Coordinates of C-alpha atoms in Angstrom, one line a residue:
K1 CA -8.5 -6.9 25.0
L2 CA -8.7 -9.8 27.5
K3 CA -12.3 -10.5 26.4
E4 CA -11.1 -10.5 22.7
Q5 CA -8.3 -12.9 23.5
N6 CA -10.8 -15.2 25.3
E7 CA -13.1 -15.1 22.2
I8 CA -10.1 -16.1 20.1
R9 CA -9.3 -19.1 22.3
D10 CA -13.0 -20.1 22.2
C11 CA -12.8 -20.2 18.4
L12 CA -9.9 -22.6 18.4
C13 CA -10.5 -26.4 18.4
S14 CA -9.2 -28.5 21.3
C15 CA -6.5 -30.0 19.0
C16 CA -4.6 -26.7 18.6
C17 CA -1.0 -26.9 19.8
P18 CA -0.2 -25.7 23.3
A19 CA 2.4 -23.3 21.9
L20 CA -0.3 -21.5 20.0
L21 CA -2.6 -21.2 23.0
L22 CA 0.3 -19.9 25.1
S23 CA 1.2 -17.3 22.5
L24 CA -2.4 -16.1 22.5
S25 CA -2.4 -15.6 26.2
S26 CA 0.6 -13.3 25.9
T27 CA -0.6 -11.3 22.9
S28 CA -0.6 -7.6 23.9
D29 CA -2.6 -6.0 21.1
V30 CA -4.9 -8.4 19.3
R31 CA -7.9 -7.2 17.3
V32 CA -9.8 -10.1 15.8
L33 CA -13.4 -10.4 14.7
R34 CA -15.2 -13.5 16.0
G35 CA -15.3 -16.5 13.6
Q36 CA -12.7 -15.0 11.2
V37 CA -9.6 -16.8 12.4
N38 CA -7.7 -18.4 9.5
L39 CA -6.9 -21.9 10.7
N40 CA -4.6 -22.5 7.7
C41 CA -2.3 -19.8 9.1
L42 CA -2.4 -21.3 12.5
Q43 CA -0.7 -24.5 11.3
N44 CA 2.5 -22.5 11.0
A45 CA 2.1 -20.6 14.2
D46 CA 5.5 -21.5 15.7
Q47 CA 7.3 -20.2 12.6
N48 CA 5.1 -17.1 11.9
A49 CA 4.6 -15.9 15.5
I50 CA 0.8 -15.7 14.9
R51 CA 0.6 -12.4 13.0
F52 CA -3.2 -11.9 13.5
E53 CA -3.0 -8.2 12.6
S54 CA -2.0 -8.7 9.0
D55 CA -1.8 -12.3 7.8
A56 CA -4.5 -14.4 9.5
I57 CA -7.5 -12.0 9.4
S58 CA -6.7 -9.2 7.0
L59 CA -10.0 -7.9 5.9
I60 CA -8.9 -5.1 3.7
K61 CA -11.5 -4.7 0.9
E62 CA -10.2 -4.6 -2.7
P63 CA -11.2 -3.0 -4.9
L64 CA -12.9 -0.1 -3.2
D65 CA -16.3 1.0 -4.4
N66 CA -16.1 4.8 -4.2
L67 CA -14.2 7.9 -3.1
D68 CA -15.7 7.8 0.4
E69 CA -14.3 4.3 1.0
A70 CA -11.0 5.4 -0.4
E71 CA -10.9 8.4 2.0
S72 CA -11.8 6.2 4.9
Q73 CA -9.0 3.8 4.1
R74 CA -6.6 6.6 3.7
K75 CA -7.4 8.1 7.1
D76 CA -7.1 4.7 8.7
S77 CA -3.7 4.0 7.1
L78 CA -2.3 7.4 8.0
N79 CA -3.4 6.9 11.6
N80 CA -1.7 3.5 11.6
V81 CA 1.5 5.2 10.5
R82 CA 1.3 8.0 13.0
N83 CA 0.5 5.7 16.0
S84 CA 2.8 2.8 15.3
N85 CA 6.6 2.5 15.9
D86 CA 7.2 -0.8 14.1
G87 CA 9.9 -0.9 11.4
V88 CA 7.7 -0.2 8.3
H89 CA 5.5 2.4 9.9
L90 CA 8.4 4.2 11.7
E91 CA 10.3 4.6 8.5
A92 CA 7.2 5.9 6.7
K93 CA 6.6 8.3 9.6
Q94 CA 10.1 9.6 9.3
G95 CA 9.8 10.0 5.5
V96 CA 12.7 7.6 4.7
W97 CA 11.7 6.3 1.2
W98 CA 15.1 5.0 0.0
D99 CA 18.0 3.0 1.5
P100 CA 21.0 5.4 1.9
S101 CA 23.3 2.7 3.1
T102 CA 23.0 0.6 0.0
K103 CA 22.0 3.5 -2.4
N104 CA 18.9 1.5 -3.3
I105 CA 15.9 3.6 -4.4
H106 CA 13.5 0.7 -3.5
K107 CA 13.2 0.2 0.2
F108 CA 9.8 -1.3 0.9
N109 CA 9.7 -5.0 0.4
K110 CA 6.8 -6.3 2.6
F111 CA 4.4 -6.7 -0.3
D112 CA 3.1 -10.0 1.0
D113 CA 1.8 -8.1 4.1
K114 CA -1.4 -6.6 2.8
K115 CA -2.0 -4.3 5.7
A116 CA 1.6 -2.9 5.7
S117 CA 1.6 -2.4 1.9
V118 CA -1.8 -0.6 2.0
D119 CA -0.5 1.7 4.8
Y120 CA 2.7 2.3 3.0
Y121 CA 0.8 3.1 -0.3
W122 CA -1.2 5.8 1.4
A123 CA 1.8 7.2 3.3
I124 CA 4.1 7.6 0.4
G125 CA 1.2 8.9 -1.7
E126 CA 0.9 11.9 0.7
N127 CA 4.1 13.3 -0.7
F128 CA 2.2 14.1 -3.9
K129 CA -0.6 15.8 -2.0
D130 CA 1.2 17.9 0.7
G131 CA 3.6 19.6 -1.7
T132 CA 6.7 17.5 -0.7
V133 CA 6.9 16.7 -4.4
D134 CA 5.6 19.4 -6.8
T135 CA 3.7 17.2 -9.3
D136 CA 3.5 20.1 -11.8
N137 CA 7.3 19.6 -12.2
L138 CA 6.9 16.0 -13.1
N139 CA 6.6 15.1 -16.8
V140 CA 3.3 14.1 -18.3
S141 CA 4.2 10.4 -18.5
T142 CA 5.1 10.2 -14.8
R143 CA 1.9 12.0 -13.7
L144 CA -0.2 9.7 -15.9
A145 CA 1.6 6.6 -14.5
L146 CA 0.9 7.8 -10.9
Y147 CA -2.7 8.4 -11.7
G148 CA -3.4 5.2 -13.6
L149 CA -1.7 3.0 -11.0
S150 CA -3.3 4.7 -8.1
Q151 CA -6.8 4.4 -9.6
Q152 CA -6.3 0.7 -10.4
T153 CA -5.0 0.2 -6.9
K154 CA -8.1 1.8 -5.3
F155 CA -10.9 0.9 -7.6
G156 CA -9.8 -1.9 -9.9
D157 CA -10.6 -1.8 -13.6
N158 CA -11.8 1.4 -15.2
K159 CA -15.6 1.3 -15.6
D160 CA -16.1 5.0 -16.3
E161 CA -17.5 6.3 -19.5
K162 CA -14.8 7.5 -22.0
P163 CA -14.6 11.3 -22.0
S164 CA -15.3 13.3 -25.1
M165 CA -12.3 13.7 -27.5
F166 CA -12.5 17.4 -26.8
N167 CA -11.7 16.7 -23.1
I168 CA -8.0 16.2 -23.7
K169 CA -6.9 16.0 -20.1
G170 CA -9.8 13.8 -19.1
S171 CA -9.1 11.5 -22.0
M172 CA -5.5 11.1 -21.2
K173 CA -6.3 10.2 -17.5
W174 CA -9.0 7.8 -18.6
K175 CA -6.5 6.0 -21.0
A176 CA -3.9 5.9 -18.3
W177 CA -6.2 4.1 -16.0
K178 CA -7.7 1.9 -18.7
S179 CA -4.2 0.8 -19.7
Q180 CA -4.0 -1.0 -16.3
E181 CA -7.1 -3.1 -17.0
G182 CA -6.9 -6.7 -15.6
K183 CA -4.1 -5.9 -13.2
Q184 CA -4.8 -7.0 -9.6
C185 CA -5.0 -4.3 -7.0
Q186 CA -2.0 -5.6 -5.1
E187 CA 0.1 -5.6 -8.2
A188 CA -0.9 -2.1 -9.1
R189 CA -0.1 -1.0 -5.5
K190 CA 3.3 -2.5 -5.7
E191 CA 4.1 -0.7 -9.0
F192 CA 2.8 2.5 -7.6
I193 CA 5.0 2.2 -4.5
R194 CA 8.1 1.5 -6.5
L195 CA 7.3 4.3 -8.9
A196 CA 6.8 6.7 -5.9
E197 CA 10.1 5.6 -4.4
G198 CA 11.9 6.3 -7.6
I199 CA 10.3 9.8 -7.7
M200 CA 11.3 10.5 -4.1
A201 CA 14.8 9.4 -4.6
Y202 CA 15.0 11.5 -7.8
K203 CA 13.4 14.6 -6.5
T204 CA 14.2 14.8 -2.8
S205 CA 17.2 12.6 -1.8
G206 CA 19.9 15.1 -2.8
D207 CA 22.3 12.2 -3.4
P208 CA 23.7 12.2 -7.0
E209 CA 23.8 8.4 -7.2
L210 CA 20.2 8.0 -5.9
I211 CA 19.1 10.9 -8.3
S212 CA 20.6 9.1 -11.2
K213 CA 19.0 5.7 -10.3
G214 CA 15.7 7.4 -9.7
E215 CA 15.7 9.1 -13.0
A216 CA 16.6 6.0 -14.9
Y217 CA 13.9 4.0 -13.2
L218 CA 11.3 6.6 -14.0
K219 CA 12.1 6.5 -17.7
E220 CA 11.7 2.8 -17.8
A221 CA 8.6 2.6 -15.6
T222 CA 6.6 5.3 -17.4
K223 CA 7.6 4.6 -21.0
N224 CA 4.2 3.1 -21.8
F225 CA 2.1 6.0 -20.4

């Protein structure tokens, strides 16, 4: 880590402010690739506390090219959630997907932090893979919305060949993804997270008010699928 910190300082020009250099010397967990420091972010170092991890050198690839890349990103994000105790990751690790104090079904709001939102996307998505939410009990529109938004988040616009009209299930999934064409990955991810939060509140909170809000949100969010 000390070597990495020295490499960071070597990348900075001599005109950088002393406060910035001081903060670098005290950084406890910095992982930066040589030559990829974003000097634009450094101008606001005093205000932003030099968030190298997510803001200055976020190198998350979007969209992904294939399923192997998606699986690798998924594993990395879930490891981040398991091994971190910061606010966002701790709440995801604890499975707290809504705000019980305010009865708000939407809790995550760090969409400007790409790394945090990617980790949260994969973490909340696990609820639909591990049986926490029985997807077979979700209506067709909700399942198609989850699929279409998730595919757009991972792979961008649908380039797959349209299935045969006799492949009803495949055609419906293809159309759900195709309907998101032109939407940026980060916007699709935000919509997926908010949809997933609504589902979690509706299906798992056990709170009548949250259930009602979750159900109403799902009806609105999935009406075009």
